[in-house]
Coordinates of C-alpha atoms in Angstrom, one line a residue:
X1 CA 0.0 0.0 0.0
X2 CA 1.2 3.5 -0.7
X3 CA 3.1 4.7 2.3
X4 CA 2.5 8.5 2.2
X5 CA 0.2 10.0 4.8
X6 CA -3.3 10.2 3.5
X7 CA -6.2 12.4 4.5
X8 CA -9.0 10.7 6.4
X9 CA -12.7 10.5 5.5
X10 CA -14.9 10.1 8.5
X11 CA -17.8 7.8 7.7
X12 CA -21.0 8.5 9.6
X13 CA -23.6 7.2 7.1
X14 CA -24.7 10.7 6.1
X15 CA -22.0 12.7 4.4
X16 CA -20.1 10.5 1.9
X17 CA -19.6 12.4 -1.3
X18 CA -18.9 11.3 -4.9
X19 CA -15.4 12.7 -4.6
X20 CA -14.8 10.8 -1.4
X21 CA -15.8 7.6 -3.0
X22 CA -13.4 8.1 -5.9
X23 CA -10.5 9.2 -3.7
X24 CA -11.0 6.3 -1.3
X25 CA -11.1 3.9 -4.2
X26 CA -7.9 5.1 -5.8
X27 CA -6.1 5.0 -2.5
X28 CA -5.8 8.7 -1.8
X29 CA -7.9 8.6 1.3
X30 CA -8.2 6.4 4.3
X31 CA -11.4 6.0 6.4
X32 CA -12.4 6.1 10.1
X33 CA -15.7 5.6 11.7
X34 CA -17.6 8.5 13.4
X35 CA -17.9 7.9 17.1
X36 CA -21.6 8.8 17.2
X37 CA -22.3 6.5 14.3
X38 CA -20.4 3.7 16.0
X39 CA -22.5 4.2 19.1
X40 CA -25.7 4.0 17.0
X41 CA -24.4 0.8 15.4
X42 CA -23.7 -0.7 18.9
X43 CA -27.2 0.2 20.0
X44 CA -28.7 -1.4 16.9
X45 CA -26.7 -4.6 17.4
X46 CA -27.6 -4.8 21.1
X47 CA -31.3 -4.5 20.3
X48 CA -31.0 -7.2 17.7
X49 CA -29.2 -9.5 20.1
X50 CA -32.0 -9.1 22.6
X51 CA -34.6 -9.9 20.0
X52 CA -32.8 -13.0 18.9
X53 CA -32.4 -14.2 22.5
X54 CA -36.2 -13.8 22.8
X55 CA -36.6 -16.2 19.8
X56 CA -38.2 -13.6 17.6
X57 CA -38.4 -14.7 14.0
X58 CA -36.4 -12.3 11.9
X59 CA -35.8 -12.6 8.1
X60 CA -32.2 -13.5 7.2
X61 CA -31.2 -13.9 10.9
X62 CA -33.0 -17.1 11.8
X63 CA -34.8 -17.8 8.6
X64 CA -33.5 -18.8 5.2
X65 CA -33.6 -16.4 2.3
X66 CA -35.8 -15.3 -0.6
X67 CA -38.5 -17.8 -1.4
X68 CA -37.2 -20.1 1.3
X69 CA -37.9 -17.5 4.1
X70 CA -40.4 -19.8 5.6
X71 CA -37.7 -22.2 6.6
X72 CA -36.7 -21.4 10.2
X73 CA -33.1 -22.1 11.1
X74 CA -32.1 -23.7 14.3
X75 CA -30.1 -21.5 16.7
X76 CA -26.9 -23.6 16.3
X77 CA -26.9 -23.0 12.6
X78 CA -27.8 -19.3 12.2
X79 CA -24.1 -18.2 12.0
X80 CA -23.3 -21.0 9.4
X81 CA -26.3 -19.7 7.5
X82 CA -24.5 -16.4 6.7
X83 CA -21.4 -18.3 5.4
X84 CA -23.5 -20.5 3.1
X85 CA -25.3 -17.4 1.7
X86 CA -22.0 -15.8 0.7
X87 CA -20.5 -18.9 -0.9
X88 CA -23.6 -19.8 -2.9
X89 CA -24.2 -16.3 -4.2
X90 CA -20.5 -15.6 -5.1
X91 CA -21.6 -16.7 -8.6
X92 CA -20.4 -13.9 -10.9
X93 CA -18.6 -14.2 -14.1
X94 CA -16.8 -12.0 -16.6
X95 CA -13.9 -9.6 -16.3
X96 CA -13.4 -8.2 -12.8
X97 CA -14.4 -4.6 -12.1
X98 CA -11.5 -2.3 -11.7
X99 CA -9.7 -2.8 -8.3
X100 CA -10.1 0.9 -7.4
X101 CA -13.8 0.5 -8.0
X102 CA -13.9 -2.6 -5.9
X103 CA -12.2 -0.7 -3.1
X104 CA -14.8 1.9 -3.4
X105 CA -17.5 -0.7 -3.0
X106 CA -16.1 -1.6 0.4
X107 CA -16.3 2.1 1.4
X108 CA -19.9 2.6 0.2
X109 CA -21.1 -0.5 2.0
X110 CA -19.3 0.4 5.2
X111 CA -20.9 3.9 5.1
X112 CA -24.4 2.4 4.8
X113 CA -23.8 -0.1 7.6
X114 CA -22.4 2.5 10.0
X115 CA -25.7 4.4 9.9
X116 CA -26.7 2.0 12.6
X117 CA -29.8 0.5 11.0
X118 CA -28.3 -2.8 9.9
X119 CA -27.3 -4.3 13.3
X120 CA -24.3 -6.1 12.0
X121 CA -21.5 -7.0 14.4
X122 CA -19.0 -4.3 15.4
X123 CA -16.0 -6.5 14.4
X124 CA -17.4 -6.6 10.9
X125 CA -17.4 -2.8 10.6
X126 CA -13.8 -2.7 11.8
X127 CA -12.8 -5.4 9.3
X128 CA -14.2 -3.3 6.4
X129 CA -12.4 -0.3 7.7
X130 CA -9.1 -2.2 8.0
X131 CA -9.3 -3.7 4.5
X132 CA -9.8 -0.2 3.0
X133 CA -6.9 1.3 5.0
X134 CA -4.6 -1.6 4.2
X135 CA -5.2 -1.3 0.5
X136 CA -7.1 -4.6 0.0
X137 CA -9.9 -4.7 -2.6
X138 CA -12.2 -7.6 -3.4
X139 CA -12.1 -9.4 -6.7
X140 CA -15.6 -8.9 -8.1
X141 CA -16.7 -10.3 -11.5
X142 CA -18.6 -7.7 -13.5
X143 CA -21.7 -9.8 -14.4
X144 CA -24.3 -11.2 -12.1
X145 CA -26.4 -8.6 -10.3
X146 CA -30.0 -7.8 -11.1
X147 CA -29.9 -4.9 -8.6
X148 CA -33.1 -5.8 -6.7
X149 CA -32.3 -7.6 -3.4
X150 CA -29.2 -5.5 -3.5
X151 CA -26.2 -6.4 -5.5
X152 CA -26.3 -9.9 -4.2
X153 CA -23.8 -11.5 -6.5
X154 CA -21.3 -8.6 -6.6
X155 CA -21.5 -8.1 -2.8
X156 CA -21.2 -11.8 -2.2
X157 CA -17.8 -11.6 -3.9
X158 CA -17.0 -8.6 -1.7
X159 CA -18.0 -10.6 1.3
X160 CA -15.5 -13.3 0.4
X161 CA -12.8 -10.7 0.8
X162 CA -14.1 -9.8 4.2
X163 CA -13.9 -13.4 5.4
X164 CA -10.6 -14.1 3.7
X165 CA -11.8 -16.4 0.9
X166 CA -11.4 -16.3 -2.9
X167 CA -9.1 -13.7 -4.5
X168 CA -8.3 -10.1 -3.6
X169 CA -6.3 -7.2 -4.9
X170 CA -3.5 -5.5 -3.0
X171 CA -2.5 -1.9 -3.6
X172 CA 1.2 -1.8 -3.9
X173 CA 3.5 1.0 -2.9
X174 CA 4.1 2.0 -6.5
X175 CA 0.4 2.5 -7.0
X176 CA -0.2 -0.8 -9.0
X177 CA -2.7 -3.5 -7.9
X178 CA -1.7 -7.1 -7.6
X179 CA -4.0 -10.1 -7.4
X180 CA -3.6 -12.6 -4.6
X181 CA -5.2 -15.6 -2.9
X182 CA -7.0 -13.9 0.0
X183 CA -6.0 -16.4 2.7
X184 CA -2.3 -16.2 1.7
X185 CA -2.2 -12.4 1.6
X186 CA -4.0 -12.1 4.9
X187 CA -1.5 -14.4 6.5
X188 CA 1.3 -12.2 5.1
X189 CA -0.4 -9.0 6.3
X190 CA -1.3 -10.6 9.6
X191 CA -5.0 -9.9 9.1
X192 CA -6.8 -12.4 11.4
X193 CA -9.7 -14.6 10.3
X194 CA -13.1 -13.1 10.8
X195 CA -16.0 -15.3 12.0
X196 CA -19.3 -14.0 10.8
X197 CA -22.1 -13.6 13.3
X198 CA -25.9 -13.6 12.5
X199 CA -27.0 -10.8 10.2
X200 CA -23.4 -10.2 9.0
X201 CA -23.6 -12.0 5.7
X202 CA -27.0 -10.6 4.6
X203 CA -25.9 -7.2 6.0
X204 CA -22.9 -7.2 3.6
X205 CA -24.9 -8.4 0.6
X206 CA -28.4 -6.8 0.9
X207 CA -27.5 -3.4 -0.4
X208 CA -26.7 -1.3 -3.5
X209 CA -23.0 -0.6 -2.8
X210 CA -21.7 -2.1 -6.1
X211 CA -24.1 -0.1 -8.4
X212 CA -23.6 3.0 -6.3
X213 CA -19.8 2.9 -6.4
X214 CA -19.8 2.3 -10.1
X215 CA -22.3 5.1 -10.5
X216 CA -20.0 7.4 -8.5
X217 CA -17.1 6.9 -10.8
X218 CA -19.4 7.4 -13.9
X219 CA -20.6 10.7 -12.4
X220 CA -17.1 11.8 -11.6
X221 CA -16.0 11.2 -15.1
X222 CA -19.1 12.8 -16.6
X223 CA -18.5 15.9 -14.6
X224 CA -15.1 16.3 -16.3
X225 CA -16.6 15.5 -19.7
X226 CA -19.2 18.3 -19.3
X227 CA -16.5 20.8 -18.4
X228 CA -14.4 19.7 -21.4
X229 CA -17.5 20.0 -23.6
X230 CA -17.8 23.7 -22.5
X231 CA -14.2 24.3 -23.3
X232 CA -14.6 22.7 -26.8
X233 CA -17.7 24.7 -27.4
X234 CA -15.8 27.9 -26.6
X235 CA -12.9 26.8 -28.9
X236 CA -15.5 26.1 -31.7
X237 CA -16.9 29.6 -31.3
X238 CA -13.4 31.1 -31.7
X239 CA -12.3 28.8 -34.5
X240 CA -15.3 29.6 -36.7
X241 CA -15.9 33.2 -35.6
X242 CA -19.2 32.4 -33.9
X243 CA -21.8 35.1 -33.5
X244 CA -22.0 36.3 -29.9
X245 CA -25.8 36.7 -29.5
X246 CA -26.3 32.9 -29.4
X247 CA -24.8 33.1 -25.9
X248 CA -26.4 36.3 -24.8
X249 CA -27.5 36.3 -21.2
X250 CA -30.9 37.8 -22.0
X251 CA -31.6 35.1 -24.6
X252 CA -31.2 32.4 -22.1
X253 CA -33.1 34.2 -19.4
X254 CA -36.0 34.1 -21.8
X255 CA -35.9 30.3 -21.7
X256 CA -34.6 29.8 -18.2
X257 CA -33.8 26.1 -17.9
X258 CA -31.2 26.0 -15.2
X259 CA -28.8 23.9 -17.2
X260 CA -29.1 26.2 -20.3
X261 CA -28.4 29.4 -18.3
X262 CA -25.4 27.7 -16.6
X263 CA -23.9 26.3 -19.9
X264 CA -24.3 29.6 -21.7
X265 CA -22.6 31.5 -18.9
X266 CA -19.8 29.0 -18.7
X267 CA -19.0 29.1 -22.4
X268 CA -19.4 32.9 -22.5
X269 CA -17.0 33.3 -19.6
X270 CA -14.4 31.1 -21.3
X271 CA -14.3 33.2 -24.5
X272 CA -14.7 36.5 -22.8
X273 CA -12.4 39.1 -24.3
X274 CA -11.8 37.1 -27.5
X275 CA -10.8 38.8 -30.8
X276 CA -12.4 35.9 -32.7
X277 CA -16.0 36.2 -31.8
X278 CA -18.3 38.1 -34.2
X279 CA -20.7 40.7 -32.8
X280 CA -24.3 40.6 -34.2
X281 CA -24.1 44.4 -35.0
X282 CA -21.0 43.8 -37.1
X283 CA -22.9 41.1 -39.1
X284 CA -25.7 43.5 -39.8
X285 CA -23.3 46.3 -40.8
X286 CA -21.6 44.0 -43.3
X287 CA -24.8 42.9 -44.9
X288 CA -26.2 46.5 -45.1
X289 CA -23.0 47.6 -46.7
X290 CA -23.4 45.2 -49.6
X291 CA -25.2 46.6 -52.8
X292 CA -28.6 45.2 -53.4
X293 CA -28.6 46.2 -57.1
X294 CA -32.3 46.9 -56.9
X295 CA -33.2 43.2 -57.0
X296 CA -35.9 41.9 -54.6
X297 CA -33.6 39.2 -53.4
X298 CA -29.8 39.2 -53.1
X299 CA -27.5 36.6 -51.6
X300 CA -24.9 37.4 -49.1
X301 CA -21.8 35.5 -48.2
X302 CA -21.9 36.9 -44.7
X303 CA -22.7 34.2 -42.1
X304 CA -26.1 35.2 -40.6
X305 CA -26.4 32.3 -38.1
X306 CA -24.0 29.5 -37.0
X307 CA -24.8 25.8 -37.3
X308 CA -26.7 24.2 -34.4
X309 CA -23.6 22.4 -33.0
X310 CA -22.2 25.8 -32.3
X311 CA -25.2 28.1 -31.9
X312 CA -27.4 25.7 -29.9
X313 CA -24.7 24.5 -27.5
X314 CA -26.4 25.9 -24.4
X315 CA -29.8 24.3 -25.4
X316 CA -28.1 21.0 -26.2
X317 CA -26.0 20.8 -23.1
X318 CA -28.8 22.0 -20.8
X319 CA -30.4 18.6 -20.3
X320 CA -27.0 17.0 -20.1
X321 CA -26.1 19.3 -17.2
X322 CA -29.4 18.7 -15.5
X323 CA -29.3 15.0 -16.0
X324 CA -25.9 14.9 -14.3
X325 CA -27.2 17.0 -11.4
X326 CA -30.1 14.5 -11.1
X327 CA -27.8 11.5 -11.2
X328 CA -25.5 13.0 -8.6
X329 CA -28.5 13.8 -6.3
X330 CA -29.8 10.2 -6.6
X331 CA -26.5 8.5 -6.0
X332 CA -25.6 10.8 -3.0
X333 CA -28.9 9.8 -1.4
X334 CA -28.3 6.1 -2.1
X335 CA -24.8 6.0 -0.7
X336 CA -25.9 7.8 2.5
X337 CA -28.9 5.6 3.0
X338 CA -29.8 2.3 4.8
X339 CA -30.4 0.0 1.8
X340 CA -30.6 -3.2 3.9
X341 CA -33.3 -5.7 4.8
X342 CA -34.4 -5.9 7.5
X343 CA -33.8 -2.4 8.9
X344 CA -33.3 -2.2 12.7
X345 CA -34.4 0.9 14.5
X346 CA -33.6 0.4 18.2
X347 CA -35.0 3.6 19.6
X348 CA -38.4 2.8 18.2
X349 CA -38.0 -0.9 19.0
X350 CA -38.6 -1.8 15.3
X351 CA -37.3 -4.4 13.0
X352 CA -38.8 -3.6 9.6
X353 CA -38.9 -5.9 6.7
X354 CA -39.1 -4.1 3.4
X355 CA -37.3 -3.4 0.1
X356 CA -34.7 -0.6 0.6
X357 CA -32.2 -2.8 -1.2
X358 CA -34.0 -2.2 -4.5
X359 CA -31.9 -0.2 -7.0
X360 CA -34.5 1.3 -9.2
X361 CA -33.5 4.9 -8.4
X362 CA -29.9 4.2 -9.3
X363 CA -30.9 2.4 -12.5
X364 CA -33.1 5.3 -13.8
X365 CA -30.3 7.8 -12.9
X366 CA -27.7 5.8 -14.8
X367 CA -29.9 5.3 -17.8
X368 CA -30.5 9.0 -17.8
X369 CA -26.8 9.6 -17.5
X370 CA -26.1 7.4 -20.6
X371 CA -28.5 9.5 -22.6
X372 CA -26.8 12.6 -21.5
X373 CA -23.3 11.3 -22.3
X374 CA -24.5 10.1 -25.7
X375 CA -25.6 13.7 -26.4
X376 CA -22.2 15.0 -25.5
X377 CA -20.8 12.6 -28.2
X378 CA -23.4 13.7 -30.7
X379 CA -22.5 17.4 -30.6
X380 CA -18.7 16.7 -30.3
X381 CA -18.8 14.3 -33.3
X382 CA -20.7 16.9 -35.5
X383 CA -18.2 19.6 -34.7
X384 CA -15.3 17.3 -35.5
X385 CA -17.0 16.6 -38.9
X386 CA -17.4 20.3 -39.5
X387 CA -13.7 20.9 -38.8
X388 CA -12.6 18.2 -41.2
X389 CA -15.0 18.6 -44.1
X390 CA -13.5 21.1 -46.6
X391 CA -17.1 22.0 -47.7
X392 CA -18.1 23.0 -44.1
X393 CA -14.9 24.1 -42.3
X394 CA -14.9 27.7 -43.5
X395 CA -11.4 27.8 -45.1
X396 CA -9.5 25.4 -42.9
X397 CA -7.4 22.7 -44.7
X398 CA -9.3 19.6 -45.5
X399 CA -8.9 17.0 -42.7
X400 CA -6.8 19.7 -41.0
X401 CA -3.8 18.6 -43.1
X402 CA -0.7 20.8 -42.9
X403 CA 1.1 20.7 -46.1
X404 CA 0.3 18.6 -49.2
X405 CA -3.2 17.0 -49.0
X406 CA -3.4 13.6 -50.6
X407 CA 0.1 12.6 -49.6
X408 CA -0.9 13.2 -46.0
X409 CA -4.2 12.3 -44.4
X410 CA -4.3 14.5 -41.3
X411 CA -7.3 13.7 -39.1
X412 CA -9.1 11.5 -41.7
X413 CA -8.6 8.2 -40.0
X414 CA -9.1 9.6 -36.5
X415 CA -12.6 10.7 -37.4
X416 CA -13.7 7.0 -37.6
X417 CA -12.9 6.8 -33.8
X418 CA -15.4 9.6 -33.1
X419 CA -18.1 8.2 -35.5
X420 CA -18.0 4.6 -34.3
X421 CA -17.8 5.4 -30.6
X422 CA -20.6 7.9 -30.9
X423 CA -22.7 5.1 -32.5
X424 CA -21.8 2.8 -29.7
X425 CA -22.8 5.3 -27.1
X426 CA -26.2 5.8 -28.8
X427 CA -26.8 2.1 -28.4
X428 CA -25.7 2.3 -24.7
X429 CA -28.3 5.1 -24.2
X430 CA -31.1 2.5 -24.5
X431 CA -32.4 1.9 -21.0
X432 CA -32.0 -1.3 -19.0
X433 CA -33.9 0.0 -15.8
X434 CA -37.2 -0.9 -17.5
X435 CA -36.0 -4.4 -18.6
X436 CA -37.1 -6.3 -15.5
X437 CA -37.0 -10.2 -15.6
X438 CA -38.6 -12.1 -12.8
X439 CA -36.2 -14.4 -11.0
X440 CA -35.6 -16.1 -7.6
X441 CA -38.7 -18.4 -8.0
X442 CA -40.6 -15.2 -8.8
X443 CA -39.9 -13.7 -5.4
X444 CA -37.9 -11.0 -7.1
X445 CA -40.6 -10.4 -9.7
X446 CA -39.6 -6.8 -10.5
X447 CA -35.9 -6.1 -10.5
X448 CA -34.0 -2.9 -11.3
X449 CA -30.9 -4.0 -13.3
X450 CA -29.3 -1.1 -11.6
X451 CA -25.8 -2.6 -11.7
X452 CA -26.1 -3.3 -15.4
X453 CA -27.1 0.3 -15.8
X454 CA -24.2 1.6 -13.8
X455 CA -21.7 -0.6 -15.7
X456 CA -23.2 0.7 -18.9
X457 CA -22.9 4.3 -17.7
X458 CA -19.3 3.9 -16.8
X459 CA -18.6 2.4 -20.2
X460 CA -20.4 5.2 -21.9
X461 CA -18.4 7.8 -20.0
X462 CA -15.1 6.0 -21.0
X463 CA -16.2 6.0 -24.6
X464 CA -17.1 9.7 -24.6
X465 CA -13.6 10.5 -23.3
X466 CA -12.3 9.1 -26.6
X467 CA -14.6 11.4 -28.6
X468 CA -14.0 14.6 -26.7
X469 CA -10.2 13.9 -26.6
X470 CA -10.2 13.8 -30.4
X471 CA -12.2 17.0 -30.6
X472 CA -9.8 18.7 -28.3
X473 CA -6.9 17.6 -30.5
X474 CA -8.8 18.9 -33.5
X475 CA -9.4 22.2 -31.8
X476 CA -5.7 22.5 -31.2
X477 CA -4.9 21.7 -34.8
X478 CA -7.4 24.2 -36.0
X479 CA -6.0 26.9 -33.8
X480 CA -2.6 26.4 -35.4
X481 CA -4.2 27.8 -38.6
X482 CA -6.3 30.5 -36.8
X483 CA -5.8 33.5 -34.5
X484 CA -4.7 31.6 -31.4
X485 CA -3.1 34.8 -30.0
X486 CA -6.6 36.5 -30.0
X487 CA -8.3 33.8 -27.8
X488 CA -10.5 34.8 -24.9
X489 CA -9.5 35.0 -21.3
X490 CA -10.4 31.4 -20.4
X491 CA -9.8 29.7 -23.7
X492 CA -6.4 31.4 -23.9
X493 CA -5.3 30.1 -20.5
X494 CA -6.5 26.6 -21.4
X495 CA -4.9 26.7 -24.8
X496 CA -1.5 27.7 -23.2
X497 CA -1.7 24.6 -20.9
X498 CA -2.7 22.2 -23.7
X499 CA -0.1 23.6 -26.1
X500 CA 2.7 22.4 -23.8
X501 CA 1.8 18.9 -24.8
X502 CA 0.7 19.5 -28.3
X503 CA 2.5 19.3 -31.7
X504 CA 0.7 19.9 -35.0
X505 CA -0.1 16.5 -36.5
X506 CA 1.8 16.1 -39.8
X507 CA 1.7 12.3 -40.3
X508 CA 5.2 11.8 -38.9
X509 CA 3.7 10.1 -35.8
X510 CA 1.2 7.3 -35.0
X511 CA -2.0 9.1 -34.2
X512 CA -2.9 6.7 -31.5
X513 CA 0.0 8.0 -29.4
X514 CA -1.2 11.6 -29.5
X515 CA -4.7 10.4 -28.5
X516 CA -3.3 8.4 -25.5
X517 CA -1.2 11.3 -24.3
X518 CA -4.0 13.9 -24.6
X519 CA -6.6 11.6 -23.0
X520 CA -4.4 11.0 -20.0
X521 CA -3.7 14.8 -19.7
X522 CA -7.3 15.7 -19.9
X523 CA -8.8 13.2 -17.6
X524 CA -6.0 12.0 -15.2
X525 CA -4.8 15.4 -14.2
X526 CA -6.5 18.3 -12.3
X527 CA -6.7 20.7 -15.2
X528 CA -10.5 20.1 -15.6
X529 CA -11.4 19.9 -12.0
X530 CA -12.9 23.3 -12.3
X531 CA -13.2 25.9 -15.0
X532 CA -13.6 28.9 -12.7
X533 CA -9.8 29.6 -12.3
X534 CA -9.5 30.1 -16.1
X535 CA -12.3 32.7 -16.1
X536 CA -11.0 35.0 -13.4

């Protein structure tokens, strides 16, 4: 595990943020448990222990699971019941989810359990904390959850790591992740074997931690994508001499969707002070200065309105921004909730059997996010096409080729990346949250597919990074032919940063290498964490 001192996130079940989840997952934060939350957890556990001692029948504690809940388990076997549940449901297949996401799953589940409504044993909470802080992440195959009784299959694989079975990842000091047999690694790290008590197995598994952790990473990536989309929109305005009134504040106040007003302001702030933006009054002066020759109709070569991929950027990005806000709100609620069954509320002397484990809210939010990200690709791909097509690009070289066209191909081949990936993201925008299939002997007769939706959203975000990376490279290539010295306040600052890692593409290099370098710079650094500093 990385040895440097890390900041600590205090988990209390109520304040875990999207950024916290990501930073814990990648190993930049450790966790501790809030003392008041720990006290609530102890009270919840004590109440459950009392109820068990009074022979109260409680689902998943002294009954079997799902459609077999009518089978009452003898007291001598109720701890073994938890172990059997984990092993039987660790039935996932496919590639494993990324280790840093699996580490985040641990944190999300721990945050929910420490709210004090799950009544799991205190040693279990401490084990989850210690695994996170020691850089241990579960091996979780990507396929298996229907997202209804929680992420049963995914969290069963997580639970294997808790009890020291199966495979786990270890975060090495150099930042890499290595795969190990759990029992052997725990012996090396001197992590003692944990014996599960009643409610511990189902407490680990009956929740939405897997879909929520994946969703957090999707939202985190989509936030950066939206900021880059604003940057690229501002660059496009400057490259093509866009007309300023499309971003006029009064225009958007007349149609005050919050996302539209926000996006217009952001792009406008980025190009503020530009020498490349055309003012509407200058357009009118140019047209009025042209001789009409007495004809009832005459044609002007002056651009009267920009194409939609430039002029309608605020209106197009408005629902994208609002969908992202919606997804963030839903996932923040989910990760700071008790999504268990049953829920134990000791102060009201209640053990409530219900369905808080159901992931429909996350599923809908992630399906919506996929639509939003697909739209980011749509507008980006169209602007790329405008930049490359000599019939549309307003005097730029065809395919942005410096030098002899024909012998060199410029961005011709790279456009296929944008086109094909945009098509793939349009397909991923189809919802899965409405595709319920009854299972579990029809006990789970309406399921959410929330984890499938979250996986799909993360894939969509990753794809969109390809497209917007290419657009940014195309912007930089365009600006090598345009007035880059006259860029606006924000665009000029960003251009200067990007230019340090940019060279005009002249067919002397493999294009893939430029894409890899730029993608990493855009999305693995902090240059897009906020656009506000560039607009000051």
